[in-house]
mmCIF file of N, CA and C in Angstrom:
data_model
loop_
_atom_site.group_PDB
_atom_site.id
_atom_site.type_symbol
_atom_site.label_atom_id
_atom_site.label_comp_id
_atom_site.label_asym_id
_atom_site.label_seq_id
_atom_site.Cartn_x
_atom_site.Cartn_y
_atom_site.Cartn_z
ATOM 1 N N MET A 1 0.847 -1.168 -0.009
ATOM 2 C CA MET A 1 -0.004 0.007 0.011
ATOM 3 C C MET A 1 0.876 1.248 0.005
ATOM 4 N N VAL A 2 0.644 2.142 -0.915
ATOM 5 C CA VAL A 2 1.410 3.384 -1.014
ATOM 6 C C VAL A 2 0.686 4.478 -0.193
ATOM 7 N N MET A 3 1.401 5.106 0.690
ATOM 8 C CA MET A 3 0.807 6.162 1.525
ATOM 9 C C MET A 3 1.154 7.514 0.950
ATOM 10 N N ALA A 4 0.242 8.415 1.080
ATOM 11 C CA ALA A 4 0.476 9.796 0.617
ATOM 12 C C ALA A 4 1.547 10.449 1.487
ATOM 13 N N GLU A 5 2.345 11.283 0.865
ATOM 14 C CA GLU A 5 3.367 12.018 1.608
ATOM 15 C C GLU A 5 2.737 13.069 2.494
ATOM 16 N N HIS A 6 3.239 13.230 3.691
ATOM 17 C CA HIS A 6 2.717 14.218 4.639
ATOM 18 C C HIS A 6 2.918 15.582 3.989
ATOM 19 N N PRO A 7 1.967 16.519 4.144
ATOM 20 C CA PRO A 7 2.096 17.858 3.500
ATOM 21 C C PRO A 7 3.334 18.621 3.931
ATOM 22 N N ASP A 8 3.774 18.460 5.171
ATOM 23 C CA ASP A 8 5.000 19.143 5.622
ATOM 24 C C ASP A 8 6.222 18.595 4.901
ATOM 25 N N CYS A 9 6.249 17.268 4.687
ATOM 26 C CA CYS A 9 7.355 16.659 3.934
ATOM 27 C C CYS A 9 7.313 17.101 2.470
ATOM 28 N N ALA A 10 6.104 17.200 1.907
ATOM 29 C CA ALA A 10 5.995 17.663 0.486
ATOM 30 C C ALA A 10 6.521 19.072 0.351
ATOM 31 N N LEU A 11 6.240 19.908 1.343
ATOM 32 C CA LEU A 11 6.748 21.330 1.314
ATOM 33 C C LEU A 11 8.259 21.348 1.334
ATOM 34 N N VAL A 12 8.867 20.559 2.210
ATOM 35 C CA VAL A 12 10.336 20.514 2.316
ATOM 36 C C VAL A 12 10.955 19.922 1.044
ATOM 37 N N ARG A 13 10.342 18.868 0.533
ATOM 38 C CA ARG A 13 10.844 18.248 -0.717
ATOM 39 C C ARG A 13 10.850 19.286 -1.852
ATOM 40 N N ARG A 14 9.769 20.062 -1.937
ATOM 41 C CA ARG A 14 9.668 21.085 -2.968
ATOM 42 C C ARG A 14 10.766 22.167 -2.755
ATOM 43 N N GLY A 15 11.025 22.483 -1.476
ATOM 44 C CA GLY A 15 12.108 23.438 -1.186
ATOM 45 C C GLY A 15 13.460 22.961 -1.666
ATOM 46 N N TYR A 16 13.752 21.677 -1.484
ATOM 47 C CA TYR A 16 15.008 21.117 -2.000
ATOM 48 C C TYR A 16 15.064 21.243 -3.520
ATOM 49 N N GLU A 17 13.956 20.905 -4.191
ATOM 50 C CA GLU A 17 13.922 20.978 -5.648
ATOM 51 C C GLU A 17 14.197 22.413 -6.122
ATOM 52 N N LEU A 18 13.569 23.402 -5.494
ATOM 53 C CA LEU A 18 13.770 24.771 -5.885
ATOM 54 C C LEU A 18 15.196 25.252 -5.623
ATOM 55 N N PHE A 19 15.724 24.875 -4.424
ATOM 56 C CA PHE A 19 17.136 25.247 -4.132
ATOM 57 C C PHE A 19 18.062 24.686 -5.206
ATOM 58 N N ASN A 20 17.889 23.425 -5.557
ATOM 59 C CA ASN A 20 18.755 22.763 -6.528
ATOM 60 C C ASN A 20 18.638 23.385 -7.912
ATOM 61 N N LYS A 21 17.451 23.916 -8.227
ATOM 62 C CA LYS A 21 17.257 24.602 -9.530
ATOM 63 C C LYS A 21 17.704 26.043 -9.487
ATOM 64 N N GLY A 22 18.017 26.542 -8.282
ATOM 65 C CA GLY A 22 18.420 27.950 -8.156
ATOM 66 C C GLY A 22 17.246 28.932 -8.214
ATOM 67 N N ASP A 23 16.026 28.435 -7.978
ATOM 68 C CA ASP A 23 14.847 29.259 -8.016
ATOM 69 C C ASP A 23 14.575 29.861 -6.641
ATOM 70 N N MET A 24 15.391 30.829 -6.272
ATOM 71 C CA MET A 24 15.306 31.446 -4.935
ATOM 72 C C MET A 24 14.036 32.278 -4.785
ATOM 73 N N GLU A 25 13.545 32.837 -5.868
ATOM 74 C CA GLU A 25 12.337 33.649 -5.812
ATOM 75 C C GLU A 25 11.165 32.816 -5.334
ATOM 76 N N THR A 26 10.944 31.662 -5.951
ATOM 77 C CA THR A 26 9.838 30.802 -5.508
ATOM 78 C C THR A 26 10.095 30.205 -4.150
ATOM 79 N N LEU A 27 11.343 29.834 -3.865
ATOM 80 C CA LEU A 27 11.664 29.279 -2.577
ATOM 81 C C LEU A 27 11.349 30.250 -1.471
ATOM 82 N N ALA A 28 11.617 31.526 -1.670
ATOM 83 C CA ALA A 28 11.342 32.544 -0.669
ATOM 84 C C ALA A 28 9.855 32.615 -0.322
ATOM 85 N N THR A 29 8.984 32.319 -1.292
ATOM 86 C CA THR A 29 7.531 32.365 -1.010
ATOM 87 C C THR A 29 7.072 31.236 -0.119
ATOM 88 N N MET A 30 7.911 30.194 0.063
ATOM 89 C CA MET A 30 7.599 29.065 0.902
ATOM 90 C C MET A 30 8.052 29.260 2.341
ATOM 91 N N MET A 31 8.634 30.414 2.637
ATOM 92 C CA MET A 31 9.206 30.679 3.973
ATOM 93 C C MET A 31 8.531 31.902 4.589
ATOM 94 N N THR A 32 8.490 31.911 5.908
ATOM 95 C CA THR A 32 7.934 33.058 6.617
ATOM 96 C C THR A 32 8.891 34.224 6.498
ATOM 97 N N ARG A 33 8.373 35.448 6.603
ATOM 98 C CA ARG A 33 9.236 36.651 6.518
ATOM 99 C C ARG A 33 10.299 36.653 7.593
ATOM 100 N N ASP A 34 9.990 36.087 8.766
ATOM 101 C CA ASP A 34 10.963 36.093 9.883
ATOM 102 C C ASP A 34 11.653 34.754 10.041
ATOM 103 N N CYS A 35 11.748 33.967 8.989
ATOM 104 C CA CYS A 35 12.416 32.658 9.076
ATOM 105 C C CYS A 35 13.881 32.826 9.476
ATOM 106 N N ALA A 36 14.438 31.730 9.930
ATOM 107 C CA ALA A 36 15.855 31.701 10.319
ATOM 108 C C ALA A 36 16.480 30.419 9.858
ATOM 109 N N HIS A 37 17.747 30.478 9.360
ATOM 110 C CA HIS A 37 18.514 29.284 9.007
ATOM 111 C C HIS A 37 19.768 29.336 9.840
ATOM 112 N N HIS A 38 19.987 28.311 10.636
ATOM 113 C CA HIS A 38 21.112 28.181 11.551
ATOM 114 C C HIS A 38 22.149 27.252 10.932
ATOM 115 N N VAL A 39 23.356 27.786 10.688
ATOM 116 C CA VAL A 39 24.373 27.042 9.994
ATOM 117 C C VAL A 39 25.510 26.726 10.994
ATOM 118 N N PRO A 40 25.904 25.444 11.127
ATOM 119 C CA PRO A 40 26.930 25.066 12.124
ATOM 120 C C PRO A 40 28.340 25.433 11.660
ATOM 121 N N GLY A 41 29.256 25.301 12.576
ATOM 122 C CA GLY A 41 30.676 25.429 12.244
ATOM 123 C C GLY A 41 31.205 26.823 12.527
ATOM 124 N N SER A 42 32.449 26.965 12.067
ATOM 125 C CA SER A 42 33.185 28.244 12.211
ATOM 126 C C SER A 42 33.761 28.625 10.843
ATOM 127 N N ASN A 43 32.909 29.027 9.940
ATOM 128 C CA ASN A 43 33.340 29.411 8.613
ATOM 129 C C ASN A 43 32.527 30.615 8.169
ATOM 130 N N PRO A 44 32.798 31.187 7.045
ATOM 131 C CA PRO A 44 32.119 32.409 6.614
ATOM 132 C C PRO A 44 30.582 32.272 6.500
ATOM 133 N N LEU A 45 30.065 31.070 6.382
ATOM 134 C CA LEU A 45 28.604 30.895 6.251
ATOM 135 C C LEU A 45 27.938 30.562 7.591
ATOM 136 N N SER A 46 28.722 30.224 8.600
ATOM 137 C CA SER A 46 28.205 29.822 9.892
ATOM 138 C C SER A 46 27.433 30.941 10.572
ATOM 139 N N GLY A 47 26.483 30.547 11.382
ATOM 140 C CA GLY A 47 25.798 31.513 12.205
ATOM 141 C C GLY A 47 24.284 31.425 12.051
ATOM 142 N N HIS A 48 23.584 32.425 12.597
ATOM 143 C CA HIS A 48 22.154 32.477 12.587
ATOM 144 C C HIS A 48 21.722 33.547 11.574
ATOM 145 N N HIS A 49 21.155 33.107 10.476
ATOM 146 C CA HIS A 49 20.702 33.998 9.399
ATOM 147 C C HIS A 49 19.217 34.206 9.619
ATOM 148 N N LYS A 50 18.860 35.387 10.101
ATOM 149 C CA LYS A 50 17.475 35.655 10.490
ATOM 150 C C LYS A 50 16.807 36.618 9.556
ATOM 151 N N GLY A 51 15.559 36.236 9.158
ATOM 152 C CA GLY A 51 14.786 37.052 8.228
ATOM 153 C C GLY A 51 14.962 36.550 6.794
ATOM 154 N N ILE A 52 13.910 36.597 6.006
ATOM 155 C CA ILE A 52 13.916 36.044 4.659
ATOM 156 C C ILE A 52 15.048 36.643 3.798
ATOM 157 N N ASP A 53 15.297 37.952 3.951
ATOM 158 C CA ASP A 53 16.351 38.549 3.109
ATOM 159 C C ASP A 53 17.728 37.991 3.447
ATOM 160 N N ASN A 54 17.990 37.749 4.730
ATOM 161 C CA ASN A 54 19.289 37.201 5.128
ATOM 162 C C ASN A 54 19.401 35.718 4.761
ATOM 163 N N VAL A 55 18.321 34.965 4.842
ATOM 164 C CA VAL A 55 18.343 33.554 4.447
ATOM 165 C C VAL A 55 18.624 33.452 2.924
ATOM 166 N N MET A 56 17.920 34.291 2.173
ATOM 167 C CA MET A 56 18.153 34.235 0.705
ATOM 168 C C MET A 56 19.573 34.727 0.355
ATOM 169 N N ALA A 57 20.096 35.685 1.119
ATOM 170 C CA ALA A 57 21.495 36.099 0.904
ATOM 171 C C ALA A 57 22.458 34.960 1.177
ATOM 172 N N LEU A 58 22.174 34.166 2.199
ATOM 173 C CA LEU A 58 23.017 32.973 2.479
ATOM 174 C C LEU A 58 22.962 32.033 1.306
ATOM 175 N N TYR A 59 21.807 31.755 0.764
ATOM 176 C CA TYR A 59 21.714 30.821 -0.380
ATOM 177 C C TYR A 59 22.404 31.386 -1.618
ATOM 178 N N ARG A 60 22.243 32.676 -1.868
ATOM 179 C CA ARG A 60 22.916 33.281 -2.984
ATOM 180 C C ARG A 60 24.452 33.186 -2.826
ATOM 181 N N ARG A 61 24.904 33.412 -1.596
ATOM 182 C CA ARG A 61 26.356 33.318 -1.348
ATOM 183 C C ARG A 61 26.877 31.923 -1.569
ATOM 184 N N MET A 62 26.137 30.911 -1.096
ATOM 185 C CA MET A 62 26.504 29.509 -1.402
ATOM 186 C C MET A 62 26.638 29.296 -2.909
ATOM 187 N N GLY A 63 25.658 29.795 -3.650
ATOM 188 C CA GLY A 63 25.689 29.669 -5.094
ATOM 189 C C GLY A 63 26.858 30.356 -5.732
ATOM 190 N N GLU A 64 27.170 31.551 -5.248
ATOM 191 C CA GLU A 64 28.300 32.295 -5.768
ATOM 192 C C GLU A 64 29.614 31.626 -5.474
ATOM 193 N N MET A 65 29.763 31.088 -4.252
ATOM 194 C CA MET A 65 30.992 30.461 -3.815
ATOM 195 C C MET A 65 31.255 29.147 -4.570
ATOM 196 N N THR A 66 30.165 28.505 -5.024
ATOM 197 C CA THR A 66 30.317 27.219 -5.730
ATOM 198 C C THR A 66 30.013 27.355 -7.205
ATOM 199 N N GLN A 67 29.886 28.587 -7.681
ATOM 200 C CA GLN A 67 29.566 28.868 -9.079
ATOM 201 C C GLN A 67 28.311 28.120 -9.518
ATOM 202 N N GLY A 68 27.365 27.986 -8.576
ATOM 203 C CA GLY A 68 26.062 27.399 -8.851
ATOM 204 C C GLY A 68 25.994 25.899 -8.914
ATOM 205 N N ASN A 69 27.058 25.215 -8.459
ATOM 206 C CA ASN A 69 27.063 23.747 -8.602
ATOM 207 C C ASN A 69 26.654 23.006 -7.322
ATOM 208 N N MET A 70 26.351 23.685 -6.235
ATOM 209 C CA MET A 70 25.976 23.032 -4.991
ATOM 210 C C MET A 70 24.580 22.400 -5.130
ATOM 211 N N ARG A 71 24.478 21.163 -4.681
ATOM 212 C CA ARG A 71 23.220 20.438 -4.703
ATOM 213 C C ARG A 71 22.996 19.750 -3.371
ATOM 214 N N GLY A 72 21.752 19.760 -2.937
ATOM 215 C CA GLY A 72 21.356 19.004 -1.737
ATOM 216 C C GLY A 72 20.578 17.801 -2.243
ATOM 217 N N GLU A 73 21.209 16.624 -2.183
ATOM 218 C CA GLU A 73 20.576 15.387 -2.694
ATOM 219 C C GLU A 73 19.787 14.760 -1.533
ATOM 220 N N LEU A 74 18.512 14.897 -1.580
ATOM 221 C CA LEU A 74 17.639 14.452 -0.514
ATOM 222 C C LEU A 74 17.623 12.937 -0.415
ATOM 223 N N GLU A 75 17.867 12.426 0.829
ATOM 224 C CA GLU A 75 17.849 10.986 1.070
ATOM 225 C C GLU A 75 16.614 10.544 1.827
ATOM 226 N N GLY A 76 16.039 11.444 2.668
ATOM 227 C CA GLY A 76 14.865 11.059 3.416
ATOM 228 C C GLY A 76 14.252 12.249 4.142
ATOM 229 N N LEU A 77 12.934 12.082 4.421
ATOM 230 C CA LEU A 77 12.201 13.109 5.163
ATOM 231 C C LEU A 77 11.333 12.390 6.210
ATOM 232 N N PHE A 78 11.261 13.025 7.393
ATOM 233 C CA PHE A 78 10.464 12.438 8.486
ATOM 234 C C PHE A 78 9.676 13.534 9.139
ATOM 235 N N ALA A 79 8.348 13.333 9.259
ATOM 236 C CA ALA A 79 7.463 14.335 9.852
ATOM 237 C C ALA A 79 6.959 13.854 11.207
ATOM 238 N N ASP A 80 6.715 14.815 12.100
ATOM 239 C CA ASP A 80 6.110 14.421 13.387
ATOM 240 C C ASP A 80 4.623 14.777 13.427
ATOM 241 N N GLY A 81 4.117 15.386 12.385
ATOM 242 C CA GLY A 81 2.658 15.735 12.355
ATOM 243 C C GLY A 81 2.331 16.943 13.183
ATOM 244 N N ARG A 82 3.334 17.588 13.800
ATOM 245 C CA ARG A 82 3.127 18.729 14.670
ATOM 246 C C ARG A 82 3.910 19.935 14.185
ATOM 247 N N GLY A 83 4.260 19.946 12.867
ATOM 248 C CA GLY A 83 4.969 21.081 12.334
ATOM 249 C C GLY A 83 6.483 20.968 12.285
ATOM 250 N N HIS A 84 6.971 19.743 12.391
ATOM 251 C CA HIS A 84 8.426 19.548 12.293
ATOM 252 C C HIS A 84 8.728 18.484 11.247
ATOM 253 N N VAL A 85 9.795 18.725 10.500
ATOM 254 C CA VAL A 85 10.303 17.739 9.526
ATOM 255 C C VAL A 85 11.813 17.659 9.689
ATOM 256 N N MET A 86 12.301 16.439 9.681
ATOM 257 C CA MET A 86 13.759 16.172 9.634
ATOM 258 C C MET A 86 14.095 15.730 8.245
ATOM 259 N N SER A 87 15.124 16.351 7.678
ATOM 260 C CA SER A 87 15.616 15.874 6.367
ATOM 261 C C SER A 87 16.990 15.255 6.589
ATOM 262 N N VAL A 88 17.297 14.316 5.725
ATOM 263 C CA VAL A 88 18.623 13.733 5.625
ATOM 264 C C VAL A 88 19.031 13.940 4.172
ATOM 265 N N HIS A 89 20.224 14.505 3.944
ATOM 266 C CA HIS A 89 20.609 14.783 2.586
ATOM 267 C C HIS A 89 22.125 14.594 2.429
ATOM 268 N N ARG A 90 22.568 14.669 1.205
ATOM 269 C CA ARG A 90 23.999 14.679 0.913
ATOM 270 C C ARG A 90 24.238 15.964 0.131
ATOM 271 N N ASN A 91 25.102 16.833 0.669
ATOM 272 C CA ASN A 91 25.490 18.050 -0.023
ATOM 273 C C ASN A 91 26.693 17.735 -0.907
ATOM 274 N N VAL A 92 26.591 18.107 -2.166
ATOM 275 C CA VAL A 92 27.652 17.890 -3.152
ATOM 276 C C VAL A 92 27.931 19.202 -3.805
ATOM 277 N N ALA A 93 29.234 19.583 -3.847
ATOM 278 C CA ALA A 93 29.613 20.851 -4.478
ATOM 279 C C ALA A 93 31.102 20.782 -4.826
ATOM 280 N N GLU A 94 31.480 21.816 -5.587
ATOM 281 C CA GLU A 94 32.897 22.001 -5.891
ATOM 282 C C GLU A 94 33.210 23.490 -5.757
ATOM 283 N N ARG A 95 34.358 23.778 -5.197
ATOM 284 C CA ARG A 95 34.771 25.160 -5.010
ATOM 285 C C ARG A 95 36.297 25.253 -5.135
ATOM 286 N N ASP A 96 36.752 26.154 -6.004
ATOM 287 C CA ASP A 96 38.200 26.351 -6.162
ATOM 288 C C ASP A 96 38.946 25.055 -6.361
ATOM 289 N N GLY A 97 38.339 24.157 -7.178
ATOM 290 C CA GLY A 97 38.992 22.891 -7.482
ATOM 291 C C GLY A 97 38.878 21.848 -6.386
ATOM 292 N N ARG A 98 38.167 22.147 -5.291
ATOM 293 C CA ARG A 98 38.007 21.211 -4.218
ATOM 294 C C ARG A 98 36.599 20.650 -4.206
ATOM 295 N N GLY A 99 36.481 19.337 -4.078
ATOM 296 C CA GLY A 99 35.180 18.711 -4.013
ATOM 297 C C GLY A 99 34.641 18.693 -2.587
ATOM 298 N N TYR A 100 33.361 18.605 -2.480
ATOM 299 C CA TYR A 100 32.647 18.523 -1.198
ATOM 300 C C TYR A 100 31.528 17.523 -1.347
ATOM 301 N N ASN A 101 31.505 16.559 -0.461
ATOM 302 C CA ASN A 101 30.492 15.517 -0.508
ATOM 303 C C ASN A 101 30.273 15.034 0.919
ATOM 304 N N GLN A 102 29.186 15.464 1.528
ATOM 305 C CA GLN A 102 28.997 15.104 2.927
ATOM 306 C C GLN A 102 27.521 15.023 3.250
ATOM 307 N N ARG A 103 27.219 14.087 4.178
ATOM 308 C CA ARG A 103 25.831 13.952 4.650
ATOM 309 C C ARG A 103 25.549 14.952 5.720
ATOM 310 N N GLY A 104 24.273 15.314 5.798
ATOM 311 C CA GLY A 104 23.820 16.218 6.822
ATOM 312 C C GLY A 104 22.303 16.138 6.946
ATOM 313 N N GLY A 105 21.766 17.035 7.728
ATOM 314 C CA GLY A 105 20.313 17.064 7.875
ATOM 315 C C GLY A 105 19.905 18.445 8.372
ATOM 316 N N ILE A 106 18.623 18.677 8.208
ATOM 317 C CA ILE A 106 18.019 19.934 8.687
ATOM 318 C C ILE A 106 16.744 19.616 9.444
ATOM 319 N N PHE A 107 16.603 20.252 10.598
ATOM 320 C CA PHE A 107 15.402 20.188 11.391
ATOM 321 C C PHE A 107 14.547 21.373 11.016
ATOM 322 N N PHE A 108 13.448 21.184 10.342
ATOM 323 C CA PHE A 108 12.589 22.250 9.844
ATOM 324 C C PHE A 108 11.408 22.470 10.802
ATOM 325 N N THR A 109 11.044 23.693 11.021
ATOM 326 C CA THR A 109 9.794 24.033 11.702
ATOM 327 C C THR A 109 8.869 24.665 10.691
ATOM 328 N N ILE A 110 7.642 24.168 10.628
ATOM 329 C CA ILE A 110 6.646 24.610 9.676
ATOM 330 C C ILE A 110 5.530 25.321 10.432
ATOM 331 N N VAL A 111 5.212 26.565 10.020
ATOM 332 C CA VAL A 111 4.130 27.324 10.674
ATOM 333 C C VAL A 111 3.197 27.863 9.592
ATOM 334 N N GLY A 112 1.941 27.526 9.672
ATOM 335 C CA GLY A 112 0.972 28.009 8.707
ATOM 336 C C GLY A 112 1.324 27.603 7.287
ATOM 337 N N GLY A 113 1.873 26.409 7.129
ATOM 338 C CA GLY A 113 2.185 25.912 5.767
ATOM 339 C C GLY A 113 3.436 26.507 5.161
ATOM 340 N N LYS A 114 4.213 27.242 5.983
ATOM 341 C CA LYS A 114 5.494 27.823 5.494
ATOM 342 C C LYS A 114 6.646 27.417 6.412
ATOM 343 N N ILE A 115 7.838 27.405 5.888
ATOM 344 C CA ILE A 115 9.024 27.060 6.663
ATOM 345 C C ILE A 115 9.428 28.328 7.466
ATOM 346 N N SER A 116 9.570 28.108 8.782
ATOM 347 C CA SER A 116 9.898 29.249 9.651
ATOM 348 C C SER A 116 11.270 29.131 10.278
ATOM 349 N N ASP A 117 11.818 27.893 10.367
ATOM 350 C CA ASP A 117 13.126 27.722 10.977
ATOM 351 C C ASP A 117 13.800 26.479 10.379
ATOM 352 N N LEU A 118 15.112 26.638 10.135
ATOM 353 C CA LEU A 118 15.929 25.552 9.612
ATOM 354 C C LEU A 118 17.165 25.428 10.502
ATOM 355 N N ASP A 119 17.305 24.324 11.182
ATOM 356 C CA ASP A 119 18.465 24.099 12.050
ATOM 357 C C ASP A 119 19.282 22.957 11.464
ATOM 358 N N GLU A 120 20.441 23.342 10.898
ATOM 359 C CA GLU A 120 21.235 22.435 10.102
ATOM 360 C C GLU A 120 22.292 21.726 10.936
ATOM 361 N N CYS A 121 22.512 20.431 10.627
ATOM 362 C CA CYS A 121 23.557 19.640 11.234
ATOM 363 C C CYS A 121 24.366 18.954 10.101
ATOM 364 N N VAL A 122 25.657 18.707 10.356
ATOM 365 C CA VAL A 122 26.502 18.047 9.339
ATOM 366 C C VAL A 122 27.233 16.891 9.989
ATOM 367 N N GLU A 123 27.660 15.987 9.150
ATOM 368 C CA GLU A 123 28.367 14.798 9.618
ATOM 369 C C GLU A 123 29.772 15.133 10.144
ATOM 370 N N ASP A 124 30.462 16.073 9.470
ATOM 371 C CA ASP A 124 31.841 16.405 9.840
ATOM 372 C C ASP A 124 32.020 17.924 9.789
ATOM 373 N N ILE A 125 31.945 18.551 10.975
ATOM 374 C CA ILE A 125 32.059 19.998 11.040
ATOM 375 C C ILE A 125 33.412 20.533 10.515
ATOM 376 N N ASP A 126 34.478 19.771 10.789
ATOM 377 C CA ASP A 126 35.785 20.186 10.275
ATOM 378 C C ASP A 126 35.817 20.240 8.759
ATOM 379 N N LEU A 127 35.216 19.239 8.101
ATOM 380 C CA LEU A 127 35.139 19.220 6.650
ATOM 381 C C LEU A 127 34.314 20.393 6.152
ATOM 382 N N GLU A 128 33.218 20.675 6.848
ATOM 383 C CA GLU A 128 32.361 21.830 6.512
ATOM 384 C C GLU A 128 33.154 23.134 6.554
ATOM 385 N N ASP A 129 33.877 23.328 7.652
ATOM 386 C CA ASP A 129 34.639 24.548 7.842
ATOM 387 C C ASP A 129 35.759 24.682 6.773
ATOM 388 N N GLU A 130 36.415 23.541 6.483
ATOM 389 C CA GLU A 130 37.506 23.582 5.506
ATOM 390 C C GLU A 130 36.980 23.944 4.128
ATOM 391 N N PHE A 131 35.855 23.377 3.731
ATOM 392 C CA PHE A 131 35.324 23.659 2.414
ATOM 393 C C PHE A 131 34.882 25.091 2.242
ATOM 394 N N TRP A 132 34.215 25.667 3.222
ATOM 395 C CA TRP A 132 33.638 26.987 3.091
ATOM 396 C C TRP A 132 34.620 28.131 3.460
ATOM 397 N N SER A 133 35.765 27.777 4.078
ATOM 398 C CA SER A 133 36.730 28.828 4.483
ATOM 399 C C SER A 133 37.704 29.146 3.366
#
């Protein structure tokens, strides 16, 4: 029996598709104005990016730093039915001749059918810092 995907998971899945296509304009419409993306590590992208303009600036910067080749390859989504989704993905990119391939995940909070918070975790923080520094 095939079960329908939870609407919160469908929202996050669509967000990954838009990010990978570079469609930041549509992606921004799926987020609250006061959304926040929390990036781990100690590198130029690390920190708490608060507000839709700052989150979109983060994504544009990732695109610029990787010349648009960064991809989040979604491996799985898990919903709790109370406005939270966990994603597991593999980030793949190249920057300045260096490859990047690492698993990670994001804990999403969904409010009113929009993404309001993204709390990111990575498998190897040192690798994350090395790639983005």
